[in-house]
mmCIF file of C-alpha atoms in Angstrom:
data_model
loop_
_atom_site.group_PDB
_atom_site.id
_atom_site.type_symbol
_atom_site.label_atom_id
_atom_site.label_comp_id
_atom_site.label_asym_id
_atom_site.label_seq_id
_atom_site.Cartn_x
_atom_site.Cartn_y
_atom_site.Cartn_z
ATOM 1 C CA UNK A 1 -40.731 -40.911 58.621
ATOM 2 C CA UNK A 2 -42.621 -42.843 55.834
ATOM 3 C CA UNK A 3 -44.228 -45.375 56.956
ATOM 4 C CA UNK A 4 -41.678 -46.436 59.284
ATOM 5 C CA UNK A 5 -42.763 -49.702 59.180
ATOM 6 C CA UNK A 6 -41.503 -51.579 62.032
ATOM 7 C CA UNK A 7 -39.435 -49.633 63.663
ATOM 8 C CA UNK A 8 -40.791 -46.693 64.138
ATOM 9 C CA UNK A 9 -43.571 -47.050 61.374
ATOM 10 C CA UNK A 10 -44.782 -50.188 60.883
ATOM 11 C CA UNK A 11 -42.672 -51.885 63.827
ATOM 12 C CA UNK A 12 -42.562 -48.963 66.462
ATOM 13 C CA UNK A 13 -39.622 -49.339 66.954
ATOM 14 C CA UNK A 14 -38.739 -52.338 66.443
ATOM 15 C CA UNK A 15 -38.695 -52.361 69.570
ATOM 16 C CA UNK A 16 -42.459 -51.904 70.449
ATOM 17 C CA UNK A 17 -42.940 -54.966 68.177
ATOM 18 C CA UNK A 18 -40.020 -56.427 68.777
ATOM 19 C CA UNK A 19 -38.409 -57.033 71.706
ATOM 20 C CA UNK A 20 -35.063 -57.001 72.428
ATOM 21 C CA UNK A 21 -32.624 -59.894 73.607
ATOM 22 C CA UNK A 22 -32.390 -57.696 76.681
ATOM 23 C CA UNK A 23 -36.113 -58.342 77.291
ATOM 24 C CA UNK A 24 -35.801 -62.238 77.915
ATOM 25 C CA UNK A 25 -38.651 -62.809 75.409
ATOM 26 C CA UNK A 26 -41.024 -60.301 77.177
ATOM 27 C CA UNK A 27 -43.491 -58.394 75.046
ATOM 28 C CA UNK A 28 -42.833 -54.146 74.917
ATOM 29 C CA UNK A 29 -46.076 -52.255 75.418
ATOM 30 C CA UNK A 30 -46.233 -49.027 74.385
ATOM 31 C CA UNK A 31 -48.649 -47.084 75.107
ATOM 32 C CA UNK A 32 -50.130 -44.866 72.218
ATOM 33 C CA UNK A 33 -49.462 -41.219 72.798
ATOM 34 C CA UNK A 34 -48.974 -40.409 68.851
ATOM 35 C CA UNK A 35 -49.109 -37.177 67.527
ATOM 36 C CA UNK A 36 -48.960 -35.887 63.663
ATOM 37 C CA UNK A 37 -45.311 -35.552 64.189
ATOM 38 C CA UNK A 38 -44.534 -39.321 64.627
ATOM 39 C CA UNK A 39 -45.291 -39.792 61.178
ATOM 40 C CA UNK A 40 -45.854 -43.043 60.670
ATOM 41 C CA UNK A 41 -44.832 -45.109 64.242
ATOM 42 C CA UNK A 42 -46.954 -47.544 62.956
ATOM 43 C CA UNK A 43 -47.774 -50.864 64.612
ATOM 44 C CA UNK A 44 -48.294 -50.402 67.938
ATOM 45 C CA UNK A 45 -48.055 -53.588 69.172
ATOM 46 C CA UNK A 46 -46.315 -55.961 71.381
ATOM 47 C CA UNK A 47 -45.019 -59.115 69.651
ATOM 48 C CA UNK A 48 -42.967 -61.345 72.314
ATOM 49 C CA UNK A 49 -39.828 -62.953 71.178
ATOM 50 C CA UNK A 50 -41.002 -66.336 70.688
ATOM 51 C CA UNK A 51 -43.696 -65.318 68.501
ATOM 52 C CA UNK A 52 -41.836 -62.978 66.533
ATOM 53 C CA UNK A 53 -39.646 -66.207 65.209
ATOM 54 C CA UNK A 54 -42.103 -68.339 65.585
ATOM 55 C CA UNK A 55 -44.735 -66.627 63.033
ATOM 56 C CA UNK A 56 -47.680 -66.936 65.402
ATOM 57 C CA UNK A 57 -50.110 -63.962 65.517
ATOM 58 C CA UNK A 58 -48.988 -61.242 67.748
ATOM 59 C CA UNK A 59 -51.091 -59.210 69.926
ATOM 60 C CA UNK A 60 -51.872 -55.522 69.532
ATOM 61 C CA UNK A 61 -52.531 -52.392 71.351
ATOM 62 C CA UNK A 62 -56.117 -50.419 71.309
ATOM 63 C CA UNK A 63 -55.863 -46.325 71.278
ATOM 64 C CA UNK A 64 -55.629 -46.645 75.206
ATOM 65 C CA UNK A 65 -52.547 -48.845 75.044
ATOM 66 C CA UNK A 66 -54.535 -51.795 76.025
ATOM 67 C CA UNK A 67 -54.010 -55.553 74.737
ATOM 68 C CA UNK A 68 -56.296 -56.844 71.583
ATOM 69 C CA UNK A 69 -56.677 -60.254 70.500
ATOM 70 C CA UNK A 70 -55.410 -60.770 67.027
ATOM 71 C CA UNK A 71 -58.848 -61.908 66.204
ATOM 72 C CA UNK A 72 -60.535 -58.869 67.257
ATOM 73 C CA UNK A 73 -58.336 -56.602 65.012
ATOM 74 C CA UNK A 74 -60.012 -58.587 61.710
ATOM 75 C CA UNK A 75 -63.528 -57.956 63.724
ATOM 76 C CA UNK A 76 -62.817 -53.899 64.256
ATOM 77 C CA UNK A 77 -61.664 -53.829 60.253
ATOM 78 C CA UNK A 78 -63.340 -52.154 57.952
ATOM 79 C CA UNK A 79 -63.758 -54.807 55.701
ATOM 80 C CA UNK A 80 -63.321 -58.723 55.152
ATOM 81 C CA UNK A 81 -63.517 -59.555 51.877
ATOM 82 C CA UNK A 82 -63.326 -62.998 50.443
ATOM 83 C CA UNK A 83 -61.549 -63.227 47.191
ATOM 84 C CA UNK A 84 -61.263 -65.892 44.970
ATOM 85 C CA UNK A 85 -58.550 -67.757 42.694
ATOM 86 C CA UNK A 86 -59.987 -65.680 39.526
ATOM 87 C CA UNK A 87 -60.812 -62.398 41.105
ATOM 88 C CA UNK A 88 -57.239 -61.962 43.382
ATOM 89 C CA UNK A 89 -55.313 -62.913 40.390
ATOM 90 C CA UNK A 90 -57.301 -59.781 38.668
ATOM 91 C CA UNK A 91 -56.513 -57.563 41.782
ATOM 92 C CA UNK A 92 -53.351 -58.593 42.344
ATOM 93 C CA UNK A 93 -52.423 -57.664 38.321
ATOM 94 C CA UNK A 94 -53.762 -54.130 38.869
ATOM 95 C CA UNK A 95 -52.367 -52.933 42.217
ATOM 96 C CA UNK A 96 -49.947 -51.026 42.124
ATOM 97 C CA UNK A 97 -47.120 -51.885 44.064
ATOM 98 C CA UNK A 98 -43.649 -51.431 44.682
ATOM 99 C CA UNK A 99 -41.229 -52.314 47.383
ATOM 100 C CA UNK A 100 -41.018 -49.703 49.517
ATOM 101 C CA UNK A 101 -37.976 -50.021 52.327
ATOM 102 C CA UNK A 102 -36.335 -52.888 54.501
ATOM 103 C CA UNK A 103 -36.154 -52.537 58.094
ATOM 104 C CA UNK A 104 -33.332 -53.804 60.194
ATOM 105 C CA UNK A 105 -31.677 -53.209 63.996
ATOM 106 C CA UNK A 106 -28.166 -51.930 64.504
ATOM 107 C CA UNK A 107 -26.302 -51.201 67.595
ATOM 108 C CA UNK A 108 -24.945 -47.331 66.720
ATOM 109 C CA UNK A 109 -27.040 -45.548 64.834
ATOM 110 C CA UNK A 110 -24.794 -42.746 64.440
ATOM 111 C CA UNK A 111 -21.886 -44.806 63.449
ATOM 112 C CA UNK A 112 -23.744 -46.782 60.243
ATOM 113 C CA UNK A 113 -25.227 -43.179 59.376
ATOM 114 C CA UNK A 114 -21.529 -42.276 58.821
ATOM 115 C CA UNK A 115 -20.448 -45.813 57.099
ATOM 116 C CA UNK A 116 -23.638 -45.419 54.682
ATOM 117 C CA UNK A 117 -23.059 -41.640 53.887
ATOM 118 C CA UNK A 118 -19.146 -41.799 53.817
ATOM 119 C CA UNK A 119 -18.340 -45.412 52.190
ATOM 120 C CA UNK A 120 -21.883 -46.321 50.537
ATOM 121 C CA UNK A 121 -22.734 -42.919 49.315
ATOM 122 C CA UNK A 122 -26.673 -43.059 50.707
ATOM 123 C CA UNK A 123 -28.079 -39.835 51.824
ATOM 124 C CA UNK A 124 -29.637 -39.447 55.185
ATOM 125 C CA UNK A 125 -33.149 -38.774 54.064
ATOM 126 C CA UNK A 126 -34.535 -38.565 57.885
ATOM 127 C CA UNK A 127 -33.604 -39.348 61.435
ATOM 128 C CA UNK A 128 -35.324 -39.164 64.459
ATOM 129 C CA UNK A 129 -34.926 -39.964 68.176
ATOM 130 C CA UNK A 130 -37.930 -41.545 70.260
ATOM 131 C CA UNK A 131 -36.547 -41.375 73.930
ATOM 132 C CA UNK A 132 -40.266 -41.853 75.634
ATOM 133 C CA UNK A 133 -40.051 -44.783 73.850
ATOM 134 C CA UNK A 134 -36.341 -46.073 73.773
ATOM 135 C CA UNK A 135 -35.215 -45.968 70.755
ATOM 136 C CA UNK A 136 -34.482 -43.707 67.653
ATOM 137 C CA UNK A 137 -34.249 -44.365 63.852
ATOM 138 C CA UNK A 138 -33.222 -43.377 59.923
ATOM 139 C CA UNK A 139 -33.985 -44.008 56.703
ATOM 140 C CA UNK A 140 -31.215 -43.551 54.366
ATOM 141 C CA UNK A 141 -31.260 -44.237 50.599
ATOM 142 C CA UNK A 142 -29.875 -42.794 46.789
ATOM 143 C CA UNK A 143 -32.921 -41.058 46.107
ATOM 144 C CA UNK A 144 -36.673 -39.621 47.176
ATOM 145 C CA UNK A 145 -39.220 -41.967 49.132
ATOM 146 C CA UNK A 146 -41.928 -41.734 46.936
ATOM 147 C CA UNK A 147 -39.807 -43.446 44.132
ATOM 148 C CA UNK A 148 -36.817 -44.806 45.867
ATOM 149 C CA UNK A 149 -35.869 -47.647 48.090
ATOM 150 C CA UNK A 150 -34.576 -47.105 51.659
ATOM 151 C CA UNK A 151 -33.563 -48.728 54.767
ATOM 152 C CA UNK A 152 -34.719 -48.190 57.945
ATOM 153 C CA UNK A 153 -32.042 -48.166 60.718
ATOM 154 C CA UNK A 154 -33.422 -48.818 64.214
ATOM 155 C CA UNK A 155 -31.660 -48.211 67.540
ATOM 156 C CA UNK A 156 -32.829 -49.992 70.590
ATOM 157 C CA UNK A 157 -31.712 -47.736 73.491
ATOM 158 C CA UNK A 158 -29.055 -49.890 75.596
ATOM 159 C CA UNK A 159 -28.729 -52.794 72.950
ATOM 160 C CA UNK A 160 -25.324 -52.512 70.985
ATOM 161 C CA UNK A 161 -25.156 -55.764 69.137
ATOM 162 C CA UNK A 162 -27.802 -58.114 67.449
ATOM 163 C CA UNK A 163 -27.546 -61.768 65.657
ATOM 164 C CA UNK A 164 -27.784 -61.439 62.489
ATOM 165 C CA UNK A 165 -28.411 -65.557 61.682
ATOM 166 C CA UNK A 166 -27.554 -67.603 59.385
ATOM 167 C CA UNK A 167 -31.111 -66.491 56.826
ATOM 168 C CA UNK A 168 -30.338 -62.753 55.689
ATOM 169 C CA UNK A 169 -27.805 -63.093 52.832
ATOM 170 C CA UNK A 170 -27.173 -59.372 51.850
ATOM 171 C CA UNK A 171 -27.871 -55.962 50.520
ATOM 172 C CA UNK A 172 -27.053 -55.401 46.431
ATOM 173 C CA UNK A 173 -26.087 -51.729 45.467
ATOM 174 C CA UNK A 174 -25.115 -51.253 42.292
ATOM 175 C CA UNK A 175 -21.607 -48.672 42.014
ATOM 176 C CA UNK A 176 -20.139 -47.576 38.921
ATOM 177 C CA UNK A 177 -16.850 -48.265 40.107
ATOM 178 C CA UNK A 178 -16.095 -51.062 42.567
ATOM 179 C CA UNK A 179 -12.840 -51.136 43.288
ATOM 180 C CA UNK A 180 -12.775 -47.764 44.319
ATOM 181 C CA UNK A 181 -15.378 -48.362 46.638
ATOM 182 C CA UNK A 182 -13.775 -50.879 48.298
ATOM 183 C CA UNK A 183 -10.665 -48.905 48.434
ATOM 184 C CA UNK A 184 -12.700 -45.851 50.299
ATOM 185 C CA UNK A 185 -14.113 -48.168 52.557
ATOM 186 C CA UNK A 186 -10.627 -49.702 53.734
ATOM 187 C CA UNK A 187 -9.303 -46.359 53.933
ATOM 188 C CA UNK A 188 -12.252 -45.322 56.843
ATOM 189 C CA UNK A 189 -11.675 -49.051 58.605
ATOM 190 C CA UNK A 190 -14.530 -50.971 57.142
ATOM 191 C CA UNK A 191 -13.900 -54.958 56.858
ATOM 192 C CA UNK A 192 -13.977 -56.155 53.201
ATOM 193 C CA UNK A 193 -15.265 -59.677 52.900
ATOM 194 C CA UNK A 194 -14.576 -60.509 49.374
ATOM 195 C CA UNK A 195 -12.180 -58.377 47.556
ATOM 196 C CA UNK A 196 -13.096 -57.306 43.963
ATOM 197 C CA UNK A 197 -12.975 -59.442 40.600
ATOM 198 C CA UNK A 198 -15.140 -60.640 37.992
ATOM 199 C CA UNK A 199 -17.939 -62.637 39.221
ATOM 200 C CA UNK A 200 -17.606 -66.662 38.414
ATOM 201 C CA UNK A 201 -20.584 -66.538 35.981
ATOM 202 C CA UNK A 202 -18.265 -64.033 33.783
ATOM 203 C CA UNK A 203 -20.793 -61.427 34.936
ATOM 204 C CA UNK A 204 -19.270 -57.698 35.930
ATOM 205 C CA UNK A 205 -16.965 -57.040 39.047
ATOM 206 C CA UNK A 206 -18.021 -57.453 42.274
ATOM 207 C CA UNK A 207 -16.846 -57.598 45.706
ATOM 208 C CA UNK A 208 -18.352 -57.558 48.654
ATOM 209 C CA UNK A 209 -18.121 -54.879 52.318
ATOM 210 C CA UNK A 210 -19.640 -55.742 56.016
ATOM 211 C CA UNK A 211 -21.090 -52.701 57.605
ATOM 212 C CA UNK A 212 -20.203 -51.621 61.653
ATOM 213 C CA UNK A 213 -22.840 -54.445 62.004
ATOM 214 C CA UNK A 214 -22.100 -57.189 60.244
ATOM 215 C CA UNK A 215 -24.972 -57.200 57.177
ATOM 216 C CA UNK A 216 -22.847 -57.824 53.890
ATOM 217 C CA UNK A 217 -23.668 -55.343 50.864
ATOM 218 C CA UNK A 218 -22.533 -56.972 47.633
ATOM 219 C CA UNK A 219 -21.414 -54.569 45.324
ATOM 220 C CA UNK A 220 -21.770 -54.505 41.671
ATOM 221 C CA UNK A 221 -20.514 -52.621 38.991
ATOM 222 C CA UNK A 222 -22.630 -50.855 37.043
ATOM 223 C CA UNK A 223 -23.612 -47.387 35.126
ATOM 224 C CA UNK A 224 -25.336 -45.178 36.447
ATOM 225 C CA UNK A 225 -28.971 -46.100 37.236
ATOM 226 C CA UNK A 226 -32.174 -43.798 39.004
ATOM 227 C CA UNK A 227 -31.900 -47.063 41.853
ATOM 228 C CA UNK A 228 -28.752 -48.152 42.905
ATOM 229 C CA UNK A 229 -30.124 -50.276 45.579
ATOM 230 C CA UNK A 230 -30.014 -53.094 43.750
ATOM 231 C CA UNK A 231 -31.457 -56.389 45.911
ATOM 232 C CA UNK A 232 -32.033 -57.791 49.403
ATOM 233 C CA UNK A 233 -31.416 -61.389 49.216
ATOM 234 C CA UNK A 234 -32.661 -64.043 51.164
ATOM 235 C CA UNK A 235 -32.335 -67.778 51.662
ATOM 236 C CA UNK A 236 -34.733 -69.731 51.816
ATOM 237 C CA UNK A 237 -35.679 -73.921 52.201
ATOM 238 C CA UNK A 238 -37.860 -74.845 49.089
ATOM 239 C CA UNK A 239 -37.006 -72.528 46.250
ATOM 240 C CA UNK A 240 -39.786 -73.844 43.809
ATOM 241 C CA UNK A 241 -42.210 -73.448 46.785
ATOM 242 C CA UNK A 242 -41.110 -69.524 47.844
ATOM 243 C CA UNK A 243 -41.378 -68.941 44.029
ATOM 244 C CA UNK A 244 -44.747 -69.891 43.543
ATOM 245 C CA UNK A 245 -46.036 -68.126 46.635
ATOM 246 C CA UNK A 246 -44.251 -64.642 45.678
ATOM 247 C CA UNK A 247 -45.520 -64.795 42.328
ATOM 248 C CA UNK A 248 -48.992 -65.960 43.367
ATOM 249 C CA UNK A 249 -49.911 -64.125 47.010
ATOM 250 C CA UNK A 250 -47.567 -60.735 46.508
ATOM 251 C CA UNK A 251 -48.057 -60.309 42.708
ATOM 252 C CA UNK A 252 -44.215 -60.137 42.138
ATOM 253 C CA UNK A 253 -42.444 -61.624 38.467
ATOM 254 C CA UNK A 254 -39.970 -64.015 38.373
ATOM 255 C CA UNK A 255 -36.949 -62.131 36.273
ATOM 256 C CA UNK A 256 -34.709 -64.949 36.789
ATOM 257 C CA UNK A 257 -33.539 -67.611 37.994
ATOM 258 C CA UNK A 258 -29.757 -69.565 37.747
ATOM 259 C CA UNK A 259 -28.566 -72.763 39.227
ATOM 260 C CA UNK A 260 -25.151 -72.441 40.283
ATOM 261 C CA UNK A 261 -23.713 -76.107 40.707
ATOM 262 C CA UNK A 262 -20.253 -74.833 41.795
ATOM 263 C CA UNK A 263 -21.538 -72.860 44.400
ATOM 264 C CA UNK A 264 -24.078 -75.326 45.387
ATOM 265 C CA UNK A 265 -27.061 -72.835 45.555
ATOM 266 C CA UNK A 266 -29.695 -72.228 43.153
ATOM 267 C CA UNK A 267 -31.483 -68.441 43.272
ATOM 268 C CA UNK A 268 -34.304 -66.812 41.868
ATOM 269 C CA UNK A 269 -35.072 -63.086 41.371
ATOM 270 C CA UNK A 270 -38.269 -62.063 42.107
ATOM 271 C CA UNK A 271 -39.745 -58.429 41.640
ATOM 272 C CA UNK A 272 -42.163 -55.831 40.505
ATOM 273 C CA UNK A 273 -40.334 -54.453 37.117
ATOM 274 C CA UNK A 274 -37.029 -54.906 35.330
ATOM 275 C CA UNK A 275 -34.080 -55.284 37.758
ATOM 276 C CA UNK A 276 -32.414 -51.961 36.571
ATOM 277 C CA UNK A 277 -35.016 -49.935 37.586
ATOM 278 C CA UNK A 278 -36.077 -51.277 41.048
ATOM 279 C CA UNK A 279 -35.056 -53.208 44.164
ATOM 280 C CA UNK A 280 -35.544 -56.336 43.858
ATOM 281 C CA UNK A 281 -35.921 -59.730 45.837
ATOM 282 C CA UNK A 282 -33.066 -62.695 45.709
ATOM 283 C CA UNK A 283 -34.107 -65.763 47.048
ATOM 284 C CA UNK A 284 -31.541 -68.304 47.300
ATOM 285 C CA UNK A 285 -31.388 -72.034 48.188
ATOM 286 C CA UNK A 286 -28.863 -73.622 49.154
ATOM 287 C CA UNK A 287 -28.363 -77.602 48.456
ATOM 288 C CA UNK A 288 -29.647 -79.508 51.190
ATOM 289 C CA UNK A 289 -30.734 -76.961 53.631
ATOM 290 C CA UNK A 290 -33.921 -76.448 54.815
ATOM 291 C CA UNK A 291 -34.322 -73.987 57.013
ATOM 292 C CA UNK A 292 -31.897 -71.339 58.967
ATOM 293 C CA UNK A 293 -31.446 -69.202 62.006
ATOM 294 C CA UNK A 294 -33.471 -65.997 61.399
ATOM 295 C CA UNK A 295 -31.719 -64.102 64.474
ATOM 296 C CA UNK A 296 -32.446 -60.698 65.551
ATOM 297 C CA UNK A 297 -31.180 -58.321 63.579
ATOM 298 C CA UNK A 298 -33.235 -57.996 60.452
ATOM 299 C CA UNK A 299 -37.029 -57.411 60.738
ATOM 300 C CA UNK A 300 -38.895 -57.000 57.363
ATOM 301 C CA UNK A 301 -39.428 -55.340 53.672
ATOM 302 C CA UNK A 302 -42.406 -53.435 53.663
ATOM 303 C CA UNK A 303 -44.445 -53.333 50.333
ATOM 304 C CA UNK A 304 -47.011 -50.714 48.927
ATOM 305 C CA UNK A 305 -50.649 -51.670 48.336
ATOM 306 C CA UNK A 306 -53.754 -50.173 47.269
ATOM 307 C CA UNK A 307 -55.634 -52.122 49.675
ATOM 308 C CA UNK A 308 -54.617 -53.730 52.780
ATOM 309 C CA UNK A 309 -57.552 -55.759 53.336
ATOM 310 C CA UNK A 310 -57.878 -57.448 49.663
ATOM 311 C CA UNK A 311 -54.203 -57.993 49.830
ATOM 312 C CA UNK A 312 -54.651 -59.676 52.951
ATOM 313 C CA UNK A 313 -57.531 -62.055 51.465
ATOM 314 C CA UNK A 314 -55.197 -62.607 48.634
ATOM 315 C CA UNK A 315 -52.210 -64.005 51.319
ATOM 316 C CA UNK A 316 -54.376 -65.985 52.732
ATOM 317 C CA UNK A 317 -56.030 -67.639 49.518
ATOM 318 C CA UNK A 318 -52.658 -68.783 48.390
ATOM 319 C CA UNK A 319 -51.361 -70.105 51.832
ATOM 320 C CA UNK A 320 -49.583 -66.976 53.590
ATOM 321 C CA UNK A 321 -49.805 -66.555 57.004
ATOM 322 C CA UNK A 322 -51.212 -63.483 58.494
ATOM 323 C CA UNK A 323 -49.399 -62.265 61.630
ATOM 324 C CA UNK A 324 -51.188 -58.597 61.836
ATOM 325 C CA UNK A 325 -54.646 -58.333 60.140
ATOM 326 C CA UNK A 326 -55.369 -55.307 58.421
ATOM 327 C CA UNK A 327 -56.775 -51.942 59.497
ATOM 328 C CA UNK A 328 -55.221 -48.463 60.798
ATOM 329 C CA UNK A 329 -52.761 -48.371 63.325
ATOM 330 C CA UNK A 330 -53.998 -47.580 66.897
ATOM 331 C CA UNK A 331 -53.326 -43.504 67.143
ATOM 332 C CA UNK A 332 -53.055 -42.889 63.517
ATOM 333 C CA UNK A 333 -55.239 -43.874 59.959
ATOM 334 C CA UNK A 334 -52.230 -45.529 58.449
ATOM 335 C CA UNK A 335 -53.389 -49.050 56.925
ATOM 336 C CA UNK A 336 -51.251 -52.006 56.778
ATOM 337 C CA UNK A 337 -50.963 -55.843 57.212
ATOM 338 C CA UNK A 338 -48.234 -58.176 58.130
ATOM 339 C CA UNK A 339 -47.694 -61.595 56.706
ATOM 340 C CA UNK A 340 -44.972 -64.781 56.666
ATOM 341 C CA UNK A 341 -43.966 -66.184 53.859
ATOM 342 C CA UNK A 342 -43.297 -70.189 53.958
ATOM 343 C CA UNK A 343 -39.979 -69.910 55.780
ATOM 344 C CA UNK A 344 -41.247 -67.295 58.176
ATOM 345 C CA UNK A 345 -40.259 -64.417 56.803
ATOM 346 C CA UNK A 346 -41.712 -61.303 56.858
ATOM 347 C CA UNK A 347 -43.581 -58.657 54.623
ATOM 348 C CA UNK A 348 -45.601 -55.615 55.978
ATOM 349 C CA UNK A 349 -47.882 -54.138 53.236
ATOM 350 C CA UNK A 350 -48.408 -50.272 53.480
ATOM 351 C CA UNK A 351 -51.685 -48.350 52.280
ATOM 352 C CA UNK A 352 -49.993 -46.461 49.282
ATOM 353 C CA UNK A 353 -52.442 -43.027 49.787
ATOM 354 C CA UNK A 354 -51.370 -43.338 53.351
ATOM 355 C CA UNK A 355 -47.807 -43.767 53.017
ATOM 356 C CA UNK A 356 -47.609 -40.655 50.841
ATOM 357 C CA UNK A 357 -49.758 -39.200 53.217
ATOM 358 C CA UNK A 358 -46.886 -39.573 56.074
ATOM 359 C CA UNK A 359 -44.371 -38.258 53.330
ATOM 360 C CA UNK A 360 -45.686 -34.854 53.101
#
């Protein structure tokens, strides 16, 4: 797959990192049998439940399938270097990175296939089923990996239904014609949420669909565009706080941001280029609350880098939390890091000559 970052790349499946409700908070361990054909099962670790939600470093696996320290993953990388204020501003302006693809569970992998080919009009860009290890996955998406957005669709064997929570907000996809989108998704049984009409900031139409499980995709009407996957928004507890740290530790711009006193929510778009020409990040706060229920469903974005290990420094220099240090994934050379932002959420950052590696 690409980089199947969490799931099957970067999370194993999600469930190798992370375990299912079925598992009672037990950690998965699976051993590392890889082969050039797994493409990218990156992240072969074992993360129990608890720490999952809980941000605290997880454990990982060695080439035999045995349990590392967190600590002794920084100690077998190739490099620790310490960065500055001055000199990971200067790295973080010249890496190159993009967002790459957002990984989430689902209960019938087959069935959202169909909902995000039929009703969504994504294209199946690769699928593959795991059964050593219990699970199978797909990336979907409007357009190539190596300049497009995806999502990653996990299926825990024997788990048919996750929590989604009360933090994940939605998926954006821009359509150039909404109501007829929400009229082809009635007509195959899908549940529309809010029907469409002009949003209240006098902005273009909008409505918004639930998938078979239960993540919202808000759709908005727009021309064509080379990226129709338009956002993944998020909420969050301190919005001036989660600004600061995306701009400062991940490099991304702020394109906007709106108070919305009526709705009583204030968000801010964050991003690596103009907003009609990539996915971006919508972080929204809502007045008064301070933190949410992250559930089980949704996992992570994962994010291109040049260097896992300066980006790593960088996190740490401007308060992120490190939850897998970087280095190559037990099995297979793929570099990448995991991180938390301030309300726990979490980012996996993907060698870019790797991932294009696992693309070929």
């Amino acid at each position: 797959m690409a980089l199947q970052i969490f799931s099957p790349k970067i999370q194993q499946p999600l469930k190798s990192i992370f375990p299912s409700p079925t598992n009672n908070g037990c950690s998965i361990i699976v051993p590392c049998a890889y082969n050039s054909s797994r493409r990218l099962a990156l992240f072969q670790l074992a993360i129990t439940q608890s720490q999952l939600f809980n941000g605290k470093a997880p454990e990982s696996l060695s080439a035999e399938g045995k349990v590392i320290e967190s600590g002794m993953i920084a100690e077998l990388a190739q490099s620790n270097i310490a960065l500055n204020d001055e000199t990971a501003s200067e790295w973080i302006k010249k890496d190159k990175r993009r967002m790459l693809h957002v990984v989430y569970r689902v209960g019938n992998l087959d069935k959202t296939i169909k909902f995000y080919r039929e009703c969504l009009g994504m294209k199946l860009l690769r699928k593959r089923d795991i059964p050593e290890e219990g699970y199978s996955n797909a990336f979907l998406g409007y357009g190539p990996e190596e300049s497009n957005f995806a999502v990653e669709l996990t299926y825990n064997y024997g788990v048919d239904k996750y929590d989604i929570g009360t933090g994940f907000g939605h998926f954006g996809i821009a359509v150039e014609d909404v109501a007829e989108m929400v009229d082809l998704v009635k007509a195959k049984g899908g549940k529309i949420i809010q029907e469409p009409g002009p949003a209240k900031d006098g902005g273009p139409i909008t409505a918004i669909v639930e998938d078979p499980d239960g993540y919202n995709f808000e759709l908005l009407e727009r021309g064509p565009t080379l990226e129709p996957f338009r956002q993944v928004m998020l909420r969050v507890g301190d919005l001036d706080q989660s600004i600061n740290f995306y701009k400062k530790a991940f490099g991304m711009e702020l394109l906007r941001k709106r108070d919305n006193p009526d709705n009583k929510n204030t968000i801010a778009v964050m991003g690596y280029g103009p907003e009609d020409k990539n996915t971006v990040l919508e972080l929204t706060y809502i007045y008064g609350v301070k933190s949410y229920d992250k559930g089980n469903g949704y996992a992570q974005i994962a994010v291109g880098t040049d260097d896992v290990y300066k980006t790593a420094e960088a996190i740490k220099l401007y308060g992120g939390e490190i939850v897998l240090e970087p280095g190559p994934l037990p099995g297979i050379n793929t570099k990448i890091m995991a991180c938390i932002d301030p309300d726990g959420w979490k980012t996996v950052f993907v060698d870019n000559a790797d991932f294009m590696k696992e693309l070929e």
